[in-house]
mmCIF file of C-alpha atoms in Angstrom:
data_model
loop_
_atom_site.group_PDB
_atom_site.id
_atom_site.type_symbol
_atom_site.label_atom_id
_atom_site.label_comp_id
_atom_site.label_asym_id
_atom_site.label_seq_id
_atom_site.Cartn_x
_atom_site.Cartn_y
_atom_site.Cartn_z
ATOM 1 C CA MET A 18 75.023 92.907 113.790
ATOM 2 C CA ASP A 19 73.667 96.105 112.301
ATOM 3 C CA ASP A 20 72.223 97.291 109.014
ATOM 4 C CA LYS A 21 72.206 101.010 109.814
ATOM 5 C CA VAL A 22 74.907 101.978 107.323
ATOM 6 C CA LEU A 23 75.205 105.061 105.187
ATOM 7 C CA GLY A 24 73.836 105.018 101.665
ATOM 8 C CA ALA A 25 76.270 105.119 98.752
ATOM 9 C CA ASP A 26 75.431 108.735 97.886
ATOM 10 C CA ARG A 27 76.151 109.879 101.436
ATOM 11 C CA ILE A 28 79.378 107.859 101.524
ATOM 12 C CA ALA A 29 80.571 109.488 98.299
ATOM 13 C CA GLU A 30 79.607 112.933 99.569
ATOM 14 C CA ALA A 31 81.405 112.397 102.876
ATOM 15 C CA LEU A 32 84.482 110.992 101.115
ATOM 16 C CA ARG A 33 84.758 114.205 99.161
ATOM 17 C CA GLU A 34 84.115 116.293 102.290
ATOM 18 C CA HIS A 35 86.893 114.655 104.288
ATOM 19 C CA THR A 36 89.293 114.624 101.371
ATOM 20 C CA GLY A 37 88.656 118.340 101.000
ATOM 21 C CA GLY A 38 89.076 118.835 104.736
ATOM 22 C CA MET A 39 92.381 117.007 104.681
ATOM 23 C CA ALA A 40 93.494 119.053 101.658
ATOM 24 C CA ALA A 41 92.683 122.261 103.517
ATOM 25 C CA ALA A 42 94.490 121.072 106.649
ATOM 26 C CA VAL A 43 97.772 120.456 104.818
ATOM 27 C CA THR A 44 97.689 123.506 102.546
ATOM 28 C CA GLY A 45 100.933 125.423 102.965
ATOM 29 C CA ALA A 46 102.269 123.008 105.616
ATOM 30 C CA ASP A 47 105.864 121.828 105.972
ATOM 31 C CA PRO A 48 105.892 118.432 104.203
ATOM 32 C CA ASP A 49 108.494 117.064 106.631
ATOM 33 C CA THR A 50 106.384 117.739 109.736
ATOM 34 C CA ARG A 51 105.981 114.591 111.822
ATOM 35 C CA VAL A 52 102.411 113.384 112.408
ATOM 36 C CA PRO A 53 101.985 112.806 116.183
ATOM 37 C CA THR A 54 99.187 110.257 115.734
ATOM 38 C CA CYS A 55 101.214 108.370 113.085
ATOM 39 C CA PRO A 56 104.701 109.011 114.505
ATOM 40 C CA GLU A 57 106.570 107.125 111.792
ATOM 41 C CA TRP A 58 105.004 109.320 109.098
ATOM 42 C CA THR A 59 105.516 112.870 107.880
ATOM 43 C CA LEU A 60 102.738 114.962 106.361
ATOM 44 C CA ARG A 61 104.090 113.971 102.951
ATOM 45 C CA ASP A 62 103.642 110.290 103.890
ATOM 46 C CA LEU A 63 100.122 110.964 105.143
ATOM 47 C CA VAL A 64 99.054 112.791 101.997
ATOM 48 C CA GLY A 65 100.740 110.180 99.813
ATOM 49 C CA HIS A 66 98.977 107.353 101.616
ATOM 50 C CA ILE A 67 95.484 108.765 101.127
ATOM 51 C CA GLY A 68 96.015 109.920 97.557
ATOM 52 C CA GLN A 69 97.503 106.589 96.542
ATOM 53 C CA ALA A 70 94.886 104.584 98.470
ATOM 54 C CA HIS A 71 92.064 106.303 96.600
ATOM 55 C CA ARG A 72 93.742 105.557 93.287
ATOM 56 C CA TRP A 73 94.447 101.966 94.281
ATOM 57 C CA ALA A 74 90.824 101.419 95.341
ATOM 58 C CA ALA A 75 89.544 102.945 92.097
ATOM 59 C CA GLY A 76 91.708 100.539 90.100
ATOM 60 C CA PHE A 77 90.712 97.655 92.351
ATOM 61 C CA ILE A 78 87.029 98.320 91.644
ATOM 62 C CA ARG A 79 87.542 98.796 87.908
ATOM 63 C CA ASP A 80 89.772 95.746 87.445
ATOM 64 C CA GLY A 81 88.204 93.408 89.990
ATOM 65 C CA ALA A 82 91.704 92.529 91.174
ATOM 66 C CA THR A 83 92.136 89.907 93.864
ATOM 67 C CA ASP A 84 95.670 90.663 95.037
ATOM 68 C CA LEU A 85 95.851 91.644 98.681
ATOM 69 C CA VAL A 86 97.683 94.900 99.286
ATOM 70 C CA THR A 87 98.616 95.501 102.908
ATOM 71 C CA GLN A 88 100.296 98.838 102.252
ATOM 72 C CA VAL A 89 99.980 101.211 99.318
ATOM 73 C CA PRO A 90 102.835 103.535 98.317
ATOM 74 C CA ARG A 91 103.045 106.883 100.110
ATOM 75 C CA THR A 92 104.279 108.911 97.133
ATOM 76 C CA ALA A 93 102.823 112.430 96.929
ATOM 77 C CA PRO A 94 103.489 115.188 94.409
ATOM 78 C CA GLY A 95 106.741 116.987 95.108
ATOM 79 C CA ALA A 96 105.179 120.454 95.298
ATOM 80 C CA VAL A 97 103.013 121.019 98.379
ATOM 81 C CA ALA A 98 100.915 123.427 96.338
ATOM 82 C CA ASP A 99 99.829 120.464 94.192
ATOM 83 C CA TRP A 100 98.591 118.392 97.121
ATOM 84 C CA PRO A 101 95.015 119.735 97.448
ATOM 85 C CA GLY A 102 94.125 119.199 93.786
ATOM 86 C CA TRP A 103 95.841 115.808 93.709
ATOM 87 C CA LEU A 104 93.931 114.627 96.774
ATOM 88 C CA ARG A 105 90.582 115.772 95.395
ATOM 89 C CA ASP A 106 91.298 114.207 92.003
ATOM 90 C CA GLY A 107 91.934 110.838 93.650
ATOM 91 C CA ALA A 108 88.663 110.934 95.580
ATOM 92 C CA ASP A 109 86.758 111.970 92.452
ATOM 93 C CA ASP A 110 88.316 109.110 90.488
ATOM 94 C CA LEU A 111 87.291 106.624 93.166
ATOM 95 C CA VAL A 112 83.710 107.873 93.196
ATOM 96 C CA ARG A 113 83.556 107.677 89.392
ATOM 97 C CA ALA A 114 84.887 104.113 89.442
ATOM 98 C CA PHE A 115 82.169 103.110 91.880
ATOM 99 C CA GLU A 116 79.362 104.970 90.126
ATOM 100 C CA ALA A 117 80.250 103.350 86.795
ATOM 101 C CA ASP A 118 79.193 99.955 88.190
ATOM 102 C CA PRO A 119 77.731 100.347 91.702
ATOM 103 C CA ASP A 120 76.391 96.788 91.826
ATOM 104 C CA ARG A 121 79.721 95.194 91.015
ATOM 105 C CA THR A 122 81.123 92.516 93.298
ATOM 106 C CA VAL A 123 84.865 92.639 93.869
ATOM 107 C CA ALA A 124 86.841 89.595 94.974
ATOM 108 C CA HIS A 125 89.046 89.519 98.060
ATOM 109 C CA PRO A 126 91.510 86.688 98.750
ATOM 110 C CA ILE A 127 90.746 86.493 102.473
ATOM 111 C CA MET A 128 87.270 87.902 103.097
ATOM 112 C CA GLY A 129 85.726 86.593 99.902
ATOM 113 C CA PRO A 130 83.556 88.529 97.422
ATOM 114 C CA ARG A 131 82.498 91.980 98.587
ATOM 115 C CA PRO A 132 80.337 94.657 96.959
ATOM 116 C CA ALA A 133 82.214 97.594 95.469
ATOM 117 C CA ALA A 134 80.424 99.840 97.972
ATOM 118 C CA MET A 135 82.436 98.156 100.737
ATOM 119 C CA TRP A 136 85.655 99.612 99.288
ATOM 120 C CA LEU A 137 84.138 103.071 98.876
ATOM 121 C CA ARG A 138 83.037 102.945 102.516
ATOM 122 C CA ARG A 139 86.448 101.706 103.683
ATOM 123 C CA MET A 140 88.152 104.578 101.884
ATOM 124 C CA LEU A 141 85.746 107.079 103.453
ATOM 125 C CA HIS A 142 86.608 106.029 106.969
ATOM 126 C CA ASP A 143 90.321 105.695 106.290
ATOM 127 C CA THR A 144 90.187 109.239 104.914
ATOM 128 C CA ALA A 145 88.122 110.569 107.826
ATOM 129 C CA VAL A 146 90.651 109.246 110.344
ATOM 130 C CA HIS A 147 93.645 110.525 108.402
ATOM 131 C CA HIS A 148 91.896 113.881 108.004
ATOM 132 C CA ALA A 149 91.982 113.974 111.810
ATOM 133 C CA ASP A 150 95.707 113.145 111.727
ATOM 134 C CA ALA A 151 96.318 116.071 109.372
ATOM 135 C CA ALA A 152 94.158 118.475 111.352
ATOM 136 C CA PHE A 153 95.779 117.592 114.681
ATOM 137 C CA THR A 154 99.228 117.977 113.114
ATOM 138 C CA THR A 155 98.633 121.412 111.619
ATOM 139 C CA GLY A 156 96.412 122.714 114.409
ATOM 140 C CA VAL A 157 93.194 123.227 112.471
ATOM 141 C CA ARG A 158 89.736 122.292 113.672
ATOM 142 C CA TYR A 159 88.564 118.754 112.949
ATOM 143 C CA GLU A 160 84.885 118.162 112.381
ATOM 144 C CA ILE A 161 82.954 115.057 111.399
ATOM 145 C CA ALA A 162 79.205 114.692 111.047
ATOM 146 C CA PRO A 163 77.579 112.402 113.636
ATOM 147 C CA ASP A 164 76.215 110.039 110.987
ATOM 148 C CA VAL A 165 79.666 109.617 109.459
ATOM 149 C CA ALA A 166 81.399 109.162 112.818
ATOM 150 C CA ALA A 167 78.791 106.584 113.828
ATOM 151 C CA ASP A 168 79.188 104.710 110.567
ATOM 152 C CA GLY A 169 82.946 104.745 111.103
ATOM 153 C CA ILE A 170 82.509 102.917 114.401
ATOM 154 C CA THR A 171 80.058 100.464 112.843
ATOM 155 C CA GLU A 172 82.336 99.786 109.884
ATOM 156 C CA TRP A 173 85.365 99.283 112.142
ATOM 157 C CA LEU A 174 83.504 96.840 114.386
ATOM 158 C CA GLY A 175 82.423 94.933 111.302
ATOM 159 C CA LEU A 176 86.037 94.640 110.202
ATOM 160 C CA VAL A 177 87.584 93.560 113.503
ATOM 161 C CA THR A 178 84.854 90.964 114.134
ATOM 162 C CA GLU A 179 85.265 89.359 110.693
ATOM 163 C CA PRO A 180 86.372 85.742 111.291
ATOM 164 C CA ALA A 181 89.138 86.218 108.716
ATOM 165 C CA ALA A 182 90.407 89.452 110.293
ATOM 166 C CA ALA A 183 92.773 87.619 112.635
ATOM 167 C CA THR A 184 94.602 86.346 109.554
ATOM 168 C CA LEU A 185 95.663 89.932 108.886
ATOM 169 C CA GLN A 186 96.025 90.937 112.537
ATOM 170 C CA PRO A 187 96.713 87.969 114.862
ATOM 171 C CA ARG A 188 96.336 90.105 117.999
ATOM 172 C CA LEU A 189 92.603 90.259 117.372
ATOM 173 C CA ALA A 190 92.351 86.651 118.549
ATOM 174 C CA GLU A 191 93.399 87.882 121.998
ATOM 175 C CA LEU A 192 90.121 89.817 122.266
ATOM 176 C CA ARG A 193 88.154 86.641 122.859
ATOM 177 C CA GLY A 194 86.912 86.474 126.415
ATOM 178 C CA ARG A 195 84.343 85.071 128.806
ATOM 179 C CA GLY A 196 81.383 87.229 127.881
ATOM 180 C CA GLU A 197 82.761 90.604 128.966
ATOM 181 C CA THR A 198 80.988 93.571 127.384
ATOM 182 C CA LEU A 199 82.203 96.984 126.247
ATOM 183 C CA SER A 200 79.559 99.645 125.684
ATOM 184 C CA LEU A 201 79.839 102.827 123.624
ATOM 185 C CA ARG A 202 77.109 105.332 124.446
ATOM 186 C CA PRO A 203 76.913 108.442 122.250
ATOM 187 C CA SER A 204 75.564 111.598 123.851
ATOM 188 C CA GLU A 205 73.574 112.410 120.693
ATOM 189 C CA PRO A 206 69.993 111.152 121.207
ATOM 190 C CA SER A 207 69.703 110.301 117.502
ATOM 191 C CA VAL A 208 72.678 107.914 117.537
ATOM 192 C CA PRO A 209 72.156 104.419 119.019
ATOM 193 C CA GLY A 210 75.033 102.963 120.999
ATOM 194 C CA TRP A 211 77.114 99.830 120.508
ATOM 195 C CA VAL A 212 77.700 96.846 122.782
ATOM 196 C CA ILE A 213 80.676 94.581 122.073
ATOM 197 C CA THR A 214 80.731 91.082 123.582
ATOM 198 C CA ARG A 215 83.980 89.173 124.059
ATOM 199 C CA ALA A 216 82.817 85.570 123.760
ATOM 200 C CA PRO A 217 85.063 82.478 123.941
ATOM 201 C CA ASP A 218 84.522 81.728 120.255
ATOM 202 C CA GLY A 219 84.974 85.286 118.985
ATOM 203 C CA LEU A 220 83.747 88.859 119.092
ATOM 204 C CA GLY A 221 80.172 89.961 118.645
ATOM 205 C CA TRP A 222 78.469 93.347 118.669
ATOM 206 C CA GLU A 223 75.065 94.963 118.383
ATOM 207 C CA ARG A 224 73.503 98.404 118.342
ATOM 208 C CA ALA A 225 72.056 98.878 121.813
ATOM 209 C CA ASP A 226 71.778 101.539 124.512
ATOM 210 C CA ARG A 227 72.840 99.840 127.704
ATOM 211 C CA ASP A 228 75.879 99.860 129.947
ATOM 212 C CA GLY A 229 78.492 97.122 129.795
ATOM 213 C CA ASP A 230 81.275 95.874 132.026
ATOM 214 C CA MET A 231 83.061 98.929 130.606
ATOM 215 C CA THR A 232 81.113 101.897 129.323
ATOM 216 C CA ILE A 233 82.529 104.872 127.451
ATOM 217 C CA ALA A 234 80.121 107.747 126.882
ATOM 218 C CA GLY A 235 80.415 111.051 125.038
ATOM 219 C CA PRO A 236 79.977 112.724 121.648
ATOM 220 C CA VAL A 237 80.145 110.205 118.825
ATOM 221 C CA ARG A 238 83.002 112.212 117.272
ATOM 222 C CA ASP A 239 85.156 111.550 120.318
ATOM 223 C CA LEU A 240 84.065 107.928 120.633
ATOM 224 C CA MET A 241 85.167 107.372 117.037
ATOM 225 C CA LEU A 242 88.506 109.096 117.617
ATOM 226 C CA VAL A 243 89.183 107.076 120.783
ATOM 227 C CA PHE A 244 88.398 103.779 119.074
ATOM 228 C CA ALA A 245 90.501 104.839 116.087
ATOM 229 C CA ARG A 246 93.304 105.517 118.588
ATOM 230 C CA ARG A 247 93.542 109.182 117.597
ATOM 231 C CA LEU A 248 92.574 110.506 121.021
ATOM 232 C CA ALA A 249 93.449 108.948 124.361
ATOM 233 C CA PRO A 250 90.366 108.576 126.575
ATOM 234 C CA ASP A 251 91.781 111.127 129.018
ATOM 235 C CA ASP A 252 92.191 113.660 126.195
ATOM 236 C CA ALA A 253 88.708 113.168 124.756
ATOM 237 C CA ASP A 254 85.344 114.498 125.856
ATOM 238 C CA VAL A 255 84.294 111.099 127.183
ATOM 239 C CA LYS A 256 83.584 109.415 130.502
ATOM 240 C CA VAL A 257 84.748 105.867 131.179
ATOM 241 C CA THR A 258 82.993 103.801 133.836
ATOM 242 C CA GLY A 259 83.336 100.186 134.902
ATOM 243 C CA ASP A 260 86.404 98.075 134.162
ATOM 244 C CA ARG A 261 88.749 100.455 132.344
ATOM 245 C CA THR A 262 91.243 97.661 131.694
ATOM 246 C CA LEU A 263 88.793 96.210 129.146
ATOM 247 C CA LEU A 264 89.079 99.413 127.109
ATOM 248 C CA GLU A 265 92.859 99.483 127.411
ATOM 249 C CA HIS A 266 93.078 95.830 126.356
ATOM 250 C CA TRP A 267 90.809 96.485 123.345
ATOM 251 C CA LEU A 268 92.742 99.539 122.150
ATOM 252 C CA ALA A 269 96.093 97.752 122.473
ATOM 253 C CA ARG A 270 94.952 94.915 120.231
ATOM 254 C CA THR A 271 93.034 96.781 117.547
ATOM 255 C CA ALA A 272 95.929 98.879 116.245
ATOM 256 C CA PHE A 273 96.485 98.078 112.571
#
C-alpha cells in the first residue's frame, strides 16, 4: 500500500481548480451535446452529476449519513449561463463542510467508517476525470498537475482493491490471478510508479519503479486518463510493453 497522498489543503485547492476548469470548458456550450467518453450523457447530465455530487457529499459529511447512494441526480440549472457559478458554489460548499470538522469520521454501510477527507478526495478525482470529459467534448485543453494525477491513480487503486469493492462491482473479482503484475511507470522523475499484483486471493499494489508482466509508461496525466478509461492506450502518449491482454482485461473490469 501507499501513504503518499495529497494533504487536505492541496485536495481542496485542486477540487476548486478542476471545478473551475470544468466550468470554463462548458461555458457557452450546447447543453444537449453528447459526451463521447460518457456516451449515455449530455453535457447537461455531466454538469448536473458533478454539481449534485458535490452537494450530496457536503450533506453526507455534515449529516454523517450512512445511506449508500450509487447514483446522484443529474439535474443542472436550466440556463447554461448559470452553470459556472453553480458548479463553483457546490465545490465551495463541499470544502466548507469538510473544513468545519476535518477530523470527523463518516460512516459507510459497506466500507465501514471513513474520515471525511476520504470523501473530499473522492470528489476531487471524480471532478478531475469529468473535467476531462467536458474538455474533450468541447475541444478545450485539459491539464492536470502531476501530483493530482498521481494521487488519482493511487486513490483509484485503493478503491478497486478494497475487499468490499466487489460488492459494488462484481466484475472486480475477475481480476484475481496467479501473481501477474501490471506496472505503471510515469515519465516524470519525481513521480514513483505503481505495481499491481493479481493474486489468487485478491488484488495488491505498491509504489515501485520496476517493470511488470505488462508495463505502461508515459506522462502521469496520460496514465491516469488511460486507467480512468478516458483515453485508449493507442490514443495516449504512452508505450505498452509485455502482455497487453493484461491491460485490456484490467480496463474491461474496472469500468464503474
